[in-house]
């Protein structure tokens, strides 16, 4: 299971409506990418899914039950790394493991933490404080932590945004490996990105959100078989067609903003 549904979700910060009437269902084991202009409410939506806030109206459910707060069934990676700065990087991962698998011994938890840190390319950070790591390393440690607890739902807010291209590609592959690992128990993933190509590489469906207030502008099926080879995508007509479609959809909103509300027919007309 692990189906996530949003029913008429509206959310406001005071008088500012950030999300309006969002309806969407992510099927169990589905990989959903969220794309949209800055400020359209992607992070807010993820926070609601994580149980870190409640909708002003509407409902969010996990397998039909309302989401009322955070839980170990949802692993979260936000943009701000969210490691405890006073614990070593290894202790941060061990703490999460201890909550998820309290029956495991300290040695097992430390070994597992080290293995996941190594998996994201951090071989030598277990005893270092997060403050002694670079931003990209801290982000990888946060990713290792969420992979280690192996929750059935993953909520990831631009997790690879701060990383160099090679590390990013490695972690995209690792995420797909972990997601595809057991086809019977695939994780349900919500993944926020600004990168259209990353969305197509990863997702089953891409949700494009619009601005003012945030709403679902369109949902696009990625009809490209897996495994998807990065180097083959550019010569795949389905990839280029979808990429252009997504860029047009994203630009339409931005161009409309720039044009002061006058709807433009195409990117070319406005530029
Ligand atoms: N704690 C807060 N209090 C008040 N307003 C907020 C708060 N957090 C976000 N907002 C506002 O809500 C809107 C949506 O913000 P959010 O961070 O969800 O957008 P986003 O699509 O994730 O943006 P980005 O792509 O830049 O990360 C923005 O106008 C933002 O200023």
Coordinates of C-alpha atoms and ligand atoms in Angstrom, one line a residue:
X1 CA 0.0 0.0 0.0
X2 CA 1.2 3.6 0.8
X3 CA -1.0 5.5 -1.5
X4 CA -1.0 9.2 -0.7
X5 CA -4.0 11.3 -1.6
X6 CA -4.7 15.0 -1.5
X7 CA -8.3 16.0 -1.5
X8 CA -9.2 19.7 -2.1
X9 CA -6.1 20.8 -0.2
X10 CA -5.9 24.5 0.5
X11 CA -3.3 26.1 2.7
X12 CA -2.7 29.7 3.8
X13 CA -0.1 31.5 5.8
X14 CA -2.2 34.2 7.4
X15 CA -4.1 36.0 4.6
X16 CA -1.8 34.6 1.9
X17 CA -3.2 31.5 0.2
X18 CA -0.2 29.5 -0.9
X19 CA -2.0 26.3 -2.1
X20 CA -5.5 26.2 -3.5
X21 CA -7.7 23.2 -4.1
X22 CA -5.0 20.6 -4.8
X23 CA -6.3 17.2 -5.8
X24 CA -3.9 14.5 -6.6
X25 CA -3.3 10.8 -5.7
X26 CA 0.1 9.2 -5.8
X27 CA -0.4 5.5 -6.2
X28 CA 1.5 3.0 -3.9
X29 CA 5.0 2.7 -5.2
X30 CA 4.8 5.6 -7.6
X31 CA 7.6 8.1 -8.1
X32 CA 6.1 11.6 -8.5
X33 CA 8.2 14.6 -9.3
X34 CA 6.9 18.1 -8.5
X35 CA 8.0 21.0 -10.8
X36 CA 6.9 24.6 -10.5
X37 CA 8.1 28.2 -10.3
X38 CA 9.8 29.4 -7.1
X39 CA 7.1 30.2 -4.5
X40 CA 4.3 28.1 -5.9
X41 CA 4.2 26.1 -2.7
X42 CA 6.1 22.9 -3.4
X43 CA 7.9 22.9 -0.1
X44 CA 4.7 23.8 1.7
X45 CA 3.0 20.8 0.1
X46 CA 5.8 18.5 1.2
X47 CA 5.7 19.9 4.7
X48 CA 2.0 19.1 4.8
X49 CA 2.7 15.5 3.6
X50 CA 5.4 15.2 6.3
X51 CA 2.8 16.2 8.9
X52 CA 4.6 19.4 9.8
X53 CA 1.5 21.5 9.2
X54 CA -2.2 21.1 8.5
X55 CA -4.2 22.2 5.6
X56 CA -6.4 25.2 6.1
X57 CA -9.1 23.1 4.4
X58 CA -9.2 19.7 2.6
X59 CA -7.5 16.4 3.6
X60 CA -4.3 14.5 3.1
X61 CA -4.4 10.8 3.6
X62 CA -1.9 7.9 3.6
X63 CA -3.7 4.7 2.7
X64 CA -7.0 6.4 3.5
X65 CA -6.0 7.6 7.0
X66 CA -5.6 11.3 7.6
X67 CA -2.0 12.5 8.0
X68 CA -2.0 14.2 11.4
X69 CA 1.7 14.5 12.2
X70 CA 5.2 13.3 11.4
X71 CA 5.9 9.5 11.3
X72 CA 8.6 7.0 10.6
X73 CA 6.5 5.8 7.6
X74 CA 7.6 9.0 5.8
X75 CA 11.3 9.8 5.4
X76 CA 12.0 13.4 4.7
X77 CA 14.9 15.2 3.1
X78 CA 14.5 19.0 3.1
X79 CA 16.7 21.6 1.5
X80 CA 18.2 22.7 4.9
X81 CA 19.9 19.4 5.6
X82 CA 18.2 19.1 9.0
X83 CA 21.1 17.4 10.8
X84 CA 21.5 18.1 14.5
X85 CA 24.7 20.2 14.7
X86 CA 25.7 19.1 18.2
X87 CA 25.9 15.4 17.2
X88 CA 28.5 13.8 14.9
X89 CA 27.3 13.0 11.5
X90 CA 27.3 9.3 12.3
X91 CA 25.3 9.9 15.5
X92 CA 22.7 11.7 13.4
X93 CA 22.2 8.6 11.3
X94 CA 22.3 6.3 14.3
X95 CA 19.7 8.4 16.1
X96 CA 17.3 7.9 13.2
X97 CA 18.1 4.2 13.0
X98 CA 17.5 3.9 16.7
X99 CA 14.0 5.4 16.3
X100 CA 13.2 3.2 13.2
X101 CA 14.7 -0.1 14.5
X102 CA 15.0 0.2 18.3
X103 CA 15.7 -3.6 18.6
X104 CA 19.1 -3.4 16.8
X105 CA 22.3 -3.3 18.8
X106 CA 24.4 -0.2 19.0
X107 CA 27.2 -1.9 17.0
X108 CA 24.7 -2.9 14.3
X109 CA 23.3 0.6 14.1
X110 CA 26.8 2.1 13.9
X111 CA 27.7 -0.4 11.1
X112 CA 24.5 0.4 9.2
X113 CA 25.0 4.1 9.6
X114 CA 28.6 3.8 8.3
X115 CA 27.4 1.6 5.3
X116 CA 24.8 4.2 4.3
X117 CA 27.2 7.1 4.7
X118 CA 29.7 5.2 2.4
X119 CA 26.9 4.5 -0.1
X120 CA 26.5 8.2 -0.6
X121 CA 30.3 8.7 -0.9
X122 CA 31.0 9.8 2.7
X123 CA 33.6 7.3 3.9
X124 CA 35.3 9.4 6.5
X125 CA 32.7 11.6 8.2
X126 CA 31.2 9.4 11.0
X127 CA 33.0 11.2 13.8
X128 CA 32.8 14.7 12.3
X129 CA 30.3 17.3 13.3
X130 CA 28.0 18.4 10.5
X131 CA 29.5 21.9 10.8
X132 CA 32.8 20.5 9.6
X133 CA 31.3 19.3 6.4
X134 CA 30.5 21.2 3.2
X135 CA 26.9 21.9 2.3
X136 CA 26.9 19.2 -0.3
X137 CA 28.3 16.7 2.2
X138 CA 25.7 17.6 4.8
X139 CA 23.0 17.1 2.2
X140 CA 24.4 13.6 1.4
X141 CA 24.5 12.7 5.1
X142 CA 20.8 13.7 5.3
X143 CA 20.1 11.5 2.3
X144 CA 22.1 8.6 3.9
X145 CA 20.0 9.0 7.0
X146 CA 16.7 8.8 5.1
X147 CA 17.8 5.9 3.0
X148 CA 19.0 4.1 6.2
X149 CA 15.6 4.2 7.9
X150 CA 14.1 2.7 4.7
X151 CA 10.6 4.2 5.2
X152 CA 8.0 3.3 2.6
X153 CA 7.3 6.9 1.7
X154 CA 10.0 9.4 0.7
X155 CA 9.5 13.1 0.7
X156 CA 12.5 14.9 -0.9
X157 CA 12.7 18.6 -1.4
X158 CA 15.4 19.4 -4.0
X159 CA 17.7 16.9 -2.4
X160 CA 20.3 17.0 -5.1
X161 CA 20.1 20.7 -5.9
X162 CA 23.3 21.7 -4.1
X163 CA 25.5 18.9 -5.5
X164 CA 27.9 18.8 -8.4
X165 CA 26.8 17.0 -11.6
X166 CA 28.7 13.8 -11.0
X167 CA 27.6 13.3 -7.4
X168 CA 24.1 14.3 -8.4
X169 CA 24.0 11.6 -11.1
X170 CA 25.4 9.0 -8.7
X171 CA 22.8 9.8 -6.1
X172 CA 20.0 9.8 -8.7
X173 CA 21.1 6.3 -9.7
X174 CA 21.3 5.2 -6.1
X175 CA 17.8 6.5 -5.3
X176 CA 16.4 4.7 -8.3
X177 CA 18.2 1.5 -7.3
X178 CA 16.7 1.7 -3.8
X179 CA 13.3 2.5 -5.2
X180 CA 13.4 -0.3 -7.7
X181 CA 15.1 -2.7 -5.4
X182 CA 11.9 -4.6 -4.4
X183 CA 9.2 -4.2 -7.0
X184 CA 6.7 -5.7 -4.5
X185 CA 7.4 -3.0 -1.9
X186 CA 8.4 0.0 -3.9
X187 CA 8.5 3.3 -2.0
X188 CA 6.0 6.0 -2.8
X189 CA 8.2 9.1 -3.6
X190 CA 7.4 12.8 -3.8
X191 CA 10.5 14.5 -5.2
X192 CA 10.7 18.3 -5.7
X193 CA 13.1 19.6 -8.4
X194 CA 13.6 22.6 -10.6
X195 CA 15.4 20.4 -13.1
X196 CA 13.0 19.2 -15.9
X197 CA 15.4 16.5 -17.1
X198 CA 15.9 15.1 -13.6
X199 CA 12.1 14.9 -13.3
X200 CA 11.8 12.9 -16.5
X201 CA 14.7 10.6 -15.6
X202 CA 13.2 9.8 -12.2
X203 CA 9.4 10.0 -12.3
X204 CA 6.4 7.9 -13.2
X205 CA 4.4 11.1 -13.4
X206 CA 5.4 14.8 -13.2
X207 CA 3.1 17.3 -11.5
X208 CA 3.5 20.8 -12.7
X209 CA 2.4 23.4 -10.3
X210 CA 1.3 26.9 -11.1
X211 CA 1.6 30.2 -9.1
X212 CA -0.7 32.5 -7.3
X213 CA -1.9 30.6 -5.5
X214 CA -0.2 27.2 -6.0
X215 CA -2.3 24.8 -7.9
X216 CA -1.9 21.7 -10.0
X217 CA -1.4 23.0 -13.6
X218 CA -1.0 19.6 -15.2
X219 CA 0.0 16.0 -14.6
X220 CA 2.3 14.4 -17.2
X221 CA 2.9 10.6 -17.5
X222 CA 6.5 9.7 -18.3
X223 CA 6.1 7.1 -20.9
X224 CA 9.7 5.9 -21.0
X225 CA 10.6 2.4 -20.0
X226 CA 13.0 1.7 -17.2
X227 CA 15.8 1.4 -16.6
X228 CA 16.3 4.8 -18.2
X229 CA 19.9 5.3 -19.3
X230 CA 20.9 9.0 -19.0
X231 CA 23.0 8.9 -22.2
X232 CA 20.1 7.4 -24.2
X233 CA 17.5 9.8 -23.2
X234 CA 18.6 12.7 -25.4
X235 CA 18.0 10.6 -28.5
X236 CA 14.6 9.3 -27.3
X237 CA 11.8 11.3 -29.0
X238 CA 9.5 10.7 -26.0
X239 CA 12.0 12.4 -23.8
X240 CA 12.5 15.5 -25.9
X241 CA 8.8 15.8 -26.6
X242 CA 8.0 15.6 -22.9
X243 CA 10.9 17.9 -21.9
X244 CA 9.6 20.6 -24.4
X245 CA 6.1 20.2 -23.2
X246 CA 7.1 20.6 -19.5
X247 CA 9.3 23.6 -20.3
X248 CA 6.4 25.2 -22.2
X249 CA 4.0 24.5 -19.3
X250 CA 6.5 26.0 -16.8
X251 CA 7.3 29.0 -19.0
X252 CA 3.6 29.8 -19.6
X253 CA 3.2 30.7 -16.0
X254 CA 6.4 32.7 -15.7
X255 CA 5.7 34.6 -19.0
X256 CA 2.2 35.4 -17.8
X257 CA 3.7 36.9 -14.6
X258 CA 6.3 38.9 -16.6
X259 CA 3.6 40.1 -19.0
X260 CA 1.6 41.4 -16.1
X261 CA -1.2 39.0 -16.6
X262 CA -1.5 39.1 -20.4
X263 CA -1.6 35.6 -21.6
X264 CA 1.0 34.9 -24.3
X265 CA 0.5 32.2 -27.0
X266 CA 4.1 31.0 -27.0
X267 CA 7.5 31.6 -25.5
X268 CA 8.7 33.1 -28.8
X269 CA 5.9 35.7 -28.8
X270 CA 6.9 37.0 -25.4
X271 CA 10.6 36.9 -25.9
Ligands
LIG1 N1 6.8 30.1 7.3 C1 6.2 30.9 6.3 N2 5.5 31.9 6.7 C2 4.9 32.7 5.8 N3 5.0 32.5 4.4 C3 5.7 31.5 4.0 C4 6.3 30.6 4.9 N4 7.0 29.6 4.2 C5 6.7 29.9 2.9 N5 6.0 31.0 2.8 C6 5.5 31.6 1.5 O1 4.7 30.6 0.9 C7 4.9 30.6 -0.5 C8 5.3 29.2 -1.0 O2 6.6 28.9 -0.4 P1 7.3 27.5 -0.7 O3 8.6 27.5 0.0 O4 6.3 26.4 -0.4 O5 7.5 27.5 -2.3 P2 8.4 26.6 -3.3 O6 7.6 26.4 -4.5 O7 8.9 25.5 -2.5 O8 9.6 27.6 -3.6 P3 11.1 27.3 -4.0 O9 11.0 26.6 -5.3 O10 11.7 28.7 -4.1 O11 11.7 26.5 -2.9 C9 5.9 31.7 -0.8 O12 5.2 32.9 -1.1 C10 6.6 31.9 0.6 O13 7.0 33.2 0.7

